[in-house]
Amino acid sequence: MNKESNLPVERSRILFKGIVQGVGFRPYLYRSARKFQLTGFVKNTSEGVILEVEGKNLDNFLQYILNHLPPLSEVVDYNVSKLPRQFSREFEILASENTDKSDLLVSPDIAICENCKKELSLPADRRYQYPFINCTDCGPRLTIIQDLPYDRPKTTMAKFAMCEKCGSEYHDPMDRRYHAQPVSCFHCGPTLSLYDNNGNKIETGNPWQEACKKIKAGNIVAIKGLGGYHLACLASSDEALIKLRKYKNRENKPFALMGTLEMIQQNCRVSETEKKHLLSPSAPILLLKRKPGANVSSLVAPGQNTIGFMVPYTPLHILLLQEINQPLVMTSANISDEPIIYKENTNTEELRALSDYILSHDRDIYLFADDSVAQVFDDRLYMVRRSRGYVPFPITIPFNSPKIILGLGPLLKTTFTVIRGNKALTSAYIGDTESPSAIAAEKFAIQHYMKLFAFKPDIVVIDKHPGYPNRLIAGEFPGAEVVEIQHHKAHVGSLLAETGETGPVIGVSMDGTGYGDDGKIWGGEFFVGDYQTLSRFGHLKYLFLPAGDRSVKEPWRFALSLLHTLYGPGHDRVTQFAGKFGKKGHQQLEIIKNSQSKFGVLTSSCGRIFDAAAAVLGIGYFSSFDGDLPSLVQGVAEKSGGSKTCYDFSIEKEEKNTILNLLPLFHDMINDNRRVTEKAFIFHQTLANGIVSMAEQARSEYHIDKVGLTGGVFQNLLLLELTTARLREKEFQVLIHSEIPANDGGISLGQCYLAGARYWND
Ligand code: ZN
Ligand code: ZN
Ligand code: FE
């Protein structure tokens, strides 16, 4: 007799909490219970998944379960209670008890899993080379869901009736495709079609192979993906890239690439952590250090030391990459910074203008989602754009909000966020809400979330800027209280929310631009206080930004103004610099001299300081996208071997504010005859030291030793590294972002967090 059969029969109830619904958790428990010959049941409830099992050696079973969890699940907590025996005879999956939509979560879209990959490449499999293969562990989710609970009739798969074979897989709890809503095959699922850019369908037995031929021949092919269309072409071809840049009207902004891990490793340095994230179910674009001798066209990311790479994350992508066998450009199909194109009917014209051919299919995308973009810092994910693969997973905040709060975000890189209870749901990246189509996209996505997650906002939060168009959306929630939150405070709020902090904190918001409480253009801000009392402690010295938005596109104008402030009107250095731009330069100088207040504004923006550094160092004078020159300055600095030198700066008191004056830095930099790479590095180092000195000043006045670093400028990992290292040397505790971007993609979360704070008096 073996030991096992002597053990008593017991019954236990186990409640699993975390990401346990819509990720194949119940069928996993079903299969495991059957394997261990246990009886009982499993069901979804609003609290989590409840498992009751009866049989022998339940401890052993529980250990097994916890050690073999489905890849997408995450058990945050579990709780075991003993029950009397009920002499159950079988193990069942019971119908969901959950009728309250407000507790349901939706899974993000998930990269193809290993099992599906195997089947895709197995000639004997009935889904061999099927471009829409998926299972419970992988495939589209958020982008195809029209309503909850998540069930096939409520997805864009509703129009495809399952064939007999797919149906039996779908209904069999022992099968990997049990309740996989998008399950399909060649006989019953979506199909691909290829079109030319006049809209004529190209007759071919194999549209994806035909599309590969077009790509190999140097064409731009629009390819329908999970959350929208990509524009694809050969990453090695200068000609294709020149054409793509012309179609997209995009001068220098880097394009993302798609390649297998081997291709990525040929072109970039990939750490273990980076590899882990590249291959994760979220499959983001990672910004990776380019290797010398990379065989990718220099037109992919001009002037950058990094390349944005992702792995093929759908079966169609895998087929394309296998056939073409070299990295592809895979950039979102959109017009400049508008939302990604995802609907064929409404966007056909735009799509044709952007591509030579269109590879499409008839599984509709209901909600758009761009690819996510991230970096790795300090061995952790450091998000740049949080979208596909991550949304709509909630961020847990340290409060239970009695109000439902909707944050509408800023102007650029907009997202929106809903806080309900202790969960914050941040939307996919929407883009720059300057155009009617972007506003429409934001409205649609908000309406969809309201339906999906069954909420109506009590509070709607907007940016302080009086002219931001998404203010208009706020008017569409009658009865809701409208609250304004200043842009850079919202950045700090987003960091507090993400890190589960309430403060007190020294919040450092190094950013592009945002409308300030005093009507000036803020962007290099220091705050002190907690989540309820956050107030401005100081800022970068105000400098005159001539010609407003024009200076943002032509940063030499701001550099000229800075030099004028530094040296005075008649100084050689000022006239020489103006002379570089001929007549325009002298005209601009006259305006700066004569009418500072009329034709410009004062700004404390840190992004503009980077712009000015680029112009003074001769790295660049014009900007073709947000962050263009700052990323070049970083790129140049990273080529230096480092330096211990620091330029001068000063900290001054101005009424209540503490001012970080970087003009001495510019003076030193101009008079320094080191190489430009070293000067760019010392520029970073000085800025980092200036920030740390400001933090020390704040600590001495307010006795706070926690510093939070946020704002778009902190996407610059060199600055982030120098600043955090120096802060830690000075024994500060440092908060930095991870899953929520430091840039404006995080603003909506911060808006909600700070606007709600006053209701959270416990
Ligand atoms: Zn799968
Ligand atoms: Zn089928
Ligand atoms: Fe910002």
PDB file of C-alpha atoms and ligand atoms in Angstrom, residues 126-127 161-167 169 183-189, ligand 2:
ATOM      1  CA  ARG A 126      -4.814  21.980 -39.069  1.00  0.00           C
ATOM      2  CA  ARG A 127      -3.832  25.568 -38.350  1.00  0.00           C
ATOM      3  CA  ALA A 161     -19.728  31.017 -36.873  1.00  0.00           C
ATOM      4  CA  MET A 162     -17.400  28.402 -35.436  1.00  0.00           C
ATOM      5  CA  CYS A 163     -16.955  25.236 -37.473  1.00  0.00           C
ATOM      6  CA  GLU A 164     -17.517  21.898 -35.797  1.00  0.00           C
ATOM      7  CA  LYS A 165     -13.868  21.328 -34.907  1.00  0.00           C
ATOM      8  CA  CYS A 166     -13.371  24.820 -33.480  1.00  0.00           C
ATOM      9  CA  GLY A 167     -16.667  24.493 -31.588  1.00  0.00           C
ATOM     10  CA  GLU A 169     -12.303  22.804 -28.830  1.00  0.00           C
ATOM     11  CA  VAL A 183     -10.848  30.851 -31.728  1.00  0.00           C
ATOM     12  CA  SER A 184     -11.117  30.081 -35.440  1.00  0.00           C
ATOM     13  CA  CYS A 185      -9.478  28.232 -38.315  1.00  0.00           C
ATOM     14  CA  PHE A 186      -9.122  28.292 -42.116  1.00  0.00           C
ATOM     15  CA  HIS A 187     -12.689  26.988 -42.438  1.00  0.00           C
ATOM     16  CA  CYS A 188     -14.539  29.385 -40.211  1.00  0.00           C
ATOM     17  CA  GLY A 189     -12.372  32.400 -39.344  1.00  0.00           C
TER      18      GLY A 189
HETATM   19 ZN    ZN B   2     -12.894  26.466 -37.437  1.00  0.00          ZN
END
